[in-house]
């Protein structure tokens, strides 16, 4: 399943792919990670699953408020600045000059 994160300040997860006060399941906070299950009949909505406050939720969200979760290697990030600051087991770690700590 593809993973996405909420980009708006909050996002309603609903029991049906339509805005209606009666179908609101919960409010997802900005940065919440959801897994896309499928598109709905309306391309503006996706069925997703997430965990919120220890509970697994499934429902529909407006996809325009989601952004793909980007996978990256920490080794790639650590070598960007080429400034050695730590050596463990013979391998140097590097940090970006702009203030990564």
JSON list of C-alpha atoms in Angstrom, two decimals:
[
{"chain": "A", "resi": 1, "resn": "UNK", "atom": "CA", "xyz": [0.00, 0.00, 0.00]},
{"chain": "A", "resi": 2, "resn": "UNK", "atom": "CA", "xyz": [1.15, 3.52, -0.74]},
{"chain": "A", "resi": 3, "resn": "UNK", "atom": "CA", "xyz": [1.67, 5.80, 2.24]},
{"chain": "A", "resi": 4, "resn": "UNK", "atom": "CA", "xyz": [0.70, 9.47, 2.35]},
{"chain": "A", "resi": 5, "resn": "UNK", "atom": "CA", "xyz": [0.73, 12.21, 4.96]},
{"chain": "A", "resi": 6, "resn": "UNK", "atom": "CA", "xyz": [-1.85, 14.87, 5.73]},
{"chain": "A", "resi": 7, "resn": "UNK", "atom": "CA", "xyz": [-0.67, 18.27, 4.46]},
{"chain": "A", "resi": 8, "resn": "UNK", "atom": "CA", "xyz": [-3.54, 20.46, 5.72]},
{"chain": "A", "resi": 9, "resn": "UNK", "atom": "CA", "xyz": [-3.87, 21.55, 9.36]},
{"chain": "A", "resi": 10, "resn": "UNK", "atom": "CA", "xyz": [-6.48, 18.81, 9.80]},
{"chain": "A", "resi": 11, "resn": "UNK", "atom": "CA", "xyz": [-8.40, 16.40, 7.59]},
{"chain": "A", "resi": 12, "resn": "UNK", "atom": "CA", "xyz": [-11.74, 14.70, 8.16]},
{"chain": "A", "resi": 13, "resn": "UNK", "atom": "CA", "xyz": [-11.87, 10.95, 7.60]},
{"chain": "A", "resi": 14, "resn": "UNK", "atom": "CA", "xyz": [-15.39, 9.94, 6.59]},
{"chain": "A", "resi": 15, "resn": "UNK", "atom": "CA", "xyz": [-17.48, 6.79, 6.24]},
{"chain": "A", "resi": 16, "resn": "UNK", "atom": "CA", "xyz": [-18.49, 7.79, 2.68]},
{"chain": "A", "resi": 17, "resn": "UNK", "atom": "CA", "xyz": [-16.77, 9.85, -0.05]},
{"chain": "A", "resi": 18, "resn": "UNK", "atom": "CA", "xyz": [-18.96, 12.92, 0.39]},
{"chain": "A", "resi": 19, "resn": "UNK", "atom": "CA", "xyz": [-18.94, 15.94, 2.72]},
{"chain": "A", "resi": 20, "resn": "UNK", "atom": "CA", "xyz": [-21.68, 15.40, 5.27]},
{"chain": "A", "resi": 21, "resn": "UNK", "atom": "CA", "xyz": [-21.53, 16.14, 8.99]},
{"chain": "A", "resi": 22, "resn": "UNK", "atom": "CA", "xyz": [-23.13, 12.77, 9.78]},
{"chain": "A", "resi": 23, "resn": "UNK", "atom": "CA", "xyz": [-20.36, 10.70, 8.12]},
{"chain": "A", "resi": 24, "resn": "UNK", "atom": "CA", "xyz": [-17.33, 12.17, 9.91]},
{"chain": "A", "resi": 25, "resn": "UNK", "atom": "CA", "xyz": [-15.37, 9.41, 11.69]},
{"chain": "A", "resi": 26, "resn": "UNK", "atom": "CA", "xyz": [-12.47, 11.46, 13.06]},
{"chain": "A", "resi": 27, "resn": "UNK", "atom": "CA", "xyz": [-10.19, 14.44, 12.39]},
{"chain": "A", "resi": 28, "resn": "UNK", "atom": "CA", "xyz": [-6.64, 13.57, 11.30]},
{"chain": "A", "resi": 29, "resn": "UNK", "atom": "CA", "xyz": [-3.90, 16.02, 12.33]},
{"chain": "A", "resi": 30, "resn": "UNK", "atom": "CA", "xyz": [-1.31, 17.51, 9.96]},
{"chain": "A", "resi": 31, "resn": "UNK", "atom": "CA", "xyz": [1.46, 14.98, 9.33]},
{"chain": "A", "resi": 32, "resn": "UNK", "atom": "CA", "xyz": [-0.73, 11.96, 10.11]},
{"chain": "A", "resi": 33, "resn": "UNK", "atom": "CA", "xyz": [0.29, 8.99, 7.94]},
{"chain": "A", "resi": 34, "resn": "UNK", "atom": "CA", "xyz": [-2.39, 7.10, 6.02]},
{"chain": "A", "resi": 35, "resn": "UNK", "atom": "CA", "xyz": [-2.19, 4.07, 3.73]},
{"chain": "A", "resi": 36, "resn": "UNK", "atom": "CA", "xyz": [-4.17, 4.26, 0.51]},
{"chain": "A", "resi": 37, "resn": "UNK", "atom": "CA", "xyz": [-6.48, 1.28, 0.09]},
{"chain": "A", "resi": 38, "resn": "UNK", "atom": "CA", "xyz": [-8.15, 2.30, -3.18]},
{"chain": "A", "resi": 39, "resn": "UNK", "atom": "CA", "xyz": [-9.69, 5.11, -5.20]},
{"chain": "A", "resi": 40, "resn": "UNK", "atom": "CA", "xyz": [-13.38, 5.76, -4.71]},
{"chain": "A", "resi": 41, "resn": "UNK", "atom": "CA", "xyz": [-15.79, 6.10, -7.62]},
{"chain": "A", "resi": 42, "resn": "UNK", "atom": "CA", "xyz": [-15.05, 9.83, -7.38]},
{"chain": "A", "resi": 43, "resn": "UNK", "atom": "CA", "xyz": [-11.31, 10.40, -8.05]},
{"chain": "A", "resi": 44, "resn": "UNK", "atom": "CA", "xyz": [-11.24, 13.25, -5.53]},
{"chain": "A", "resi": 45, "resn": "UNK", "atom": "CA", "xyz": [-11.61, 10.75, -2.65]},
{"chain": "A", "resi": 46, "resn": "UNK", "atom": "CA", "xyz": [-9.46, 7.81, -1.55]},
{"chain": "A", "resi": 47, "resn": "UNK", "atom": "CA", "xyz": [-10.26, 5.03, 0.86]},
{"chain": "A", "resi": 48, "resn": "UNK", "atom": "CA", "xyz": [-7.45, 4.95, 3.44]},
{"chain": "A", "resi": 49, "resn": "UNK", "atom": "CA", "xyz": [-6.44, 3.29, 6.68]},
{"chain": "A", "resi": 50, "resn": "UNK", "atom": "CA", "xyz": [-4.58, 4.87, 9.58]},
{"chain": "A", "resi": 51, "resn": "UNK", "atom": "CA", "xyz": [-3.95, 4.55, 13.29]},
{"chain": "A", "resi": 52, "resn": "UNK", "atom": "CA", "xyz": [-5.13, 7.43, 15.46]},
{"chain": "A", "resi": 53, "resn": "UNK", "atom": "CA", "xyz": [-4.83, 7.41, 19.25]},
{"chain": "A", "resi": 54, "resn": "UNK", "atom": "CA", "xyz": [-4.17, 3.66, 19.18]},
{"chain": "A", "resi": 55, "resn": "UNK", "atom": "CA", "xyz": [-7.26, 2.87, 17.09]},
{"chain": "A", "resi": 56, "resn": "UNK", "atom": "CA", "xyz": [-7.19, 1.58, 13.51]},
{"chain": "A", "resi": 57, "resn": "UNK", "atom": "CA", "xyz": [-9.48, 3.63, 11.28]},
{"chain": "A", "resi": 58, "resn": "UNK", "atom": "CA", "xyz": [-10.66, 3.08, 7.71]},
{"chain": "A", "resi": 59, "resn": "UNK", "atom": "CA", "xyz": [-12.55, 5.68, 5.75]},
{"chain": "A", "resi": 60, "resn": "UNK", "atom": "CA", "xyz": [-12.49, 8.22, 2.95]},
{"chain": "A", "resi": 61, "resn": "UNK", "atom": "CA", "xyz": [-10.42, 11.40, 2.68]},
{"chain": "A", "resi": 62, "resn": "UNK", "atom": "CA", "xyz": [-10.10, 14.11, 0.04]},
{"chain": "A", "resi": 63, "resn": "UNK", "atom": "CA", "xyz": [-6.86, 13.16, -1.72]},
{"chain": "A", "resi": 64, "resn": "UNK", "atom": "CA", "xyz": [-5.88, 16.78, -2.48]},
{"chain": "A", "resi": 65, "resn": "UNK", "atom": "CA", "xyz": [-4.89, 17.15, 1.19]},
{"chain": "A", "resi": 66, "resn": "UNK", "atom": "CA", "xyz": [-2.35, 14.28, 1.05]},
{"chain": "A", "resi": 67, "resn": "UNK", "atom": "CA", "xyz": [1.25, 14.11, -0.08]},
{"chain": "A", "resi": 68, "resn": "UNK", "atom": "CA", "xyz": [3.31, 10.96, -0.75]},
{"chain": "A", "resi": 69, "resn": "UNK", "atom": "CA", "xyz": [5.61, 9.84, 2.03]},
{"chain": "A", "resi": 70, "resn": "UNK", "atom": "CA", "xyz": [9.11, 9.97, 0.58]},
{"chain": "A", "resi": 71, "resn": "UNK", "atom": "CA", "xyz": [11.48, 7.17, 1.45]},
{"chain": "A", "resi": 72, "resn": "UNK", "atom": "CA", "xyz": [15.12, 8.08, 1.82]},
{"chain": "A", "resi": 73, "resn": "UNK", "atom": "CA", "xyz": [18.26, 6.54, 3.12]},
{"chain": "A", "resi": 74, "resn": "UNK", "atom": "CA", "xyz": [19.79, 8.14, 6.20]},
{"chain": "A", "resi": 75, "resn": "UNK", "atom": "CA", "xyz": [23.20, 7.37, 4.69]},
{"chain": "A", "resi": 76, "resn": "UNK", "atom": "CA", "xyz": [22.33, 9.60, 1.72]},
{"chain": "A", "resi": 77, "resn": "UNK", "atom": "CA", "xyz": [21.28, 12.46, 3.99]},
{"chain": "A", "resi": 78, "resn": "UNK", "atom": "CA", "xyz": [24.37, 12.14, 6.14]},
{"chain": "A", "resi": 79, "resn": "UNK", "atom": "CA", "xyz": [26.77, 12.40, 3.18]},
{"chain": "A", "resi": 80, "resn": "UNK", "atom": "CA", "xyz": [25.31, 15.52, 1.54]},
{"chain": "A", "resi": 81, "resn": "UNK", "atom": "CA", "xyz": [27.55, 18.09, 3.25]},
{"chain": "A", "resi": 82, "resn": "UNK", "atom": "CA", "xyz": [30.74, 16.03, 3.20]},
{"chain": "A", "resi": 83, "resn": "UNK", "atom": "CA", "xyz": [31.80, 17.29, 6.64]},
{"chain": "A", "resi": 84, "resn": "UNK", "atom": "CA", "xyz": [33.04, 14.35, 8.74]},
{"chain": "A", "resi": 85, "resn": "UNK", "atom": "CA", "xyz": [32.03, 14.70, 12.37]},
{"chain": "A", "resi": 86, "resn": "UNK", "atom": "CA", "xyz": [31.76, 11.15, 13.66]},
{"chain": "A", "resi": 87, "resn": "UNK", "atom": "CA", "xyz": [33.42, 7.84, 12.97]},
{"chain": "A", "resi": 88, "resn": "UNK", "atom": "CA", "xyz": [31.93, 4.55, 14.16]},
{"chain": "A", "resi": 89, "resn": "UNK", "atom": "CA", "xyz": [33.36, 1.16, 13.22]},
{"chain": "A", "resi": 90, "resn": "UNK", "atom": "CA", "xyz": [35.56, 2.74, 10.59]},
{"chain": "A", "resi": 91, "resn": "UNK", "atom": "CA", "xyz": [32.72, 4.58, 8.80]},
{"chain": "A", "resi": 92, "resn": "UNK", "atom": "CA", "xyz": [32.42, 8.34, 8.84]},
{"chain": "A", "resi": 93, "resn": "UNK", "atom": "CA", "xyz": [29.09, 10.09, 9.25]},
{"chain": "A", "resi": 94, "resn": "UNK", "atom": "CA", "xyz": [28.58, 13.40, 7.47]},
{"chain": "A", "resi": 95, "resn": "UNK", "atom": "CA", "xyz": [26.07, 16.18, 8.11]},
{"chain": "A", "resi": 96, "resn": "UNK", "atom": "CA", "xyz": [24.73, 18.90, 5.84]},
{"chain": "A", "resi": 97, "resn": "UNK", "atom": "CA", "xyz": [26.40, 22.25, 6.56]},
{"chain": "A", "resi": 98, "resn": "UNK", "atom": "CA", "xyz": [23.11, 24.16, 6.93]},
{"chain": "A", "resi": 99, "resn": "UNK", "atom": "CA", "xyz": [22.57, 23.07, 10.51]},
{"chain": "A", "resi": 100, "resn": "UNK", "atom": "CA", "xyz": [21.46, 19.47, 10.60]},
{"chain": "A", "resi": 101, "resn": "UNK", "atom": "CA", "xyz": [21.98, 18.12, 14.08]}
]
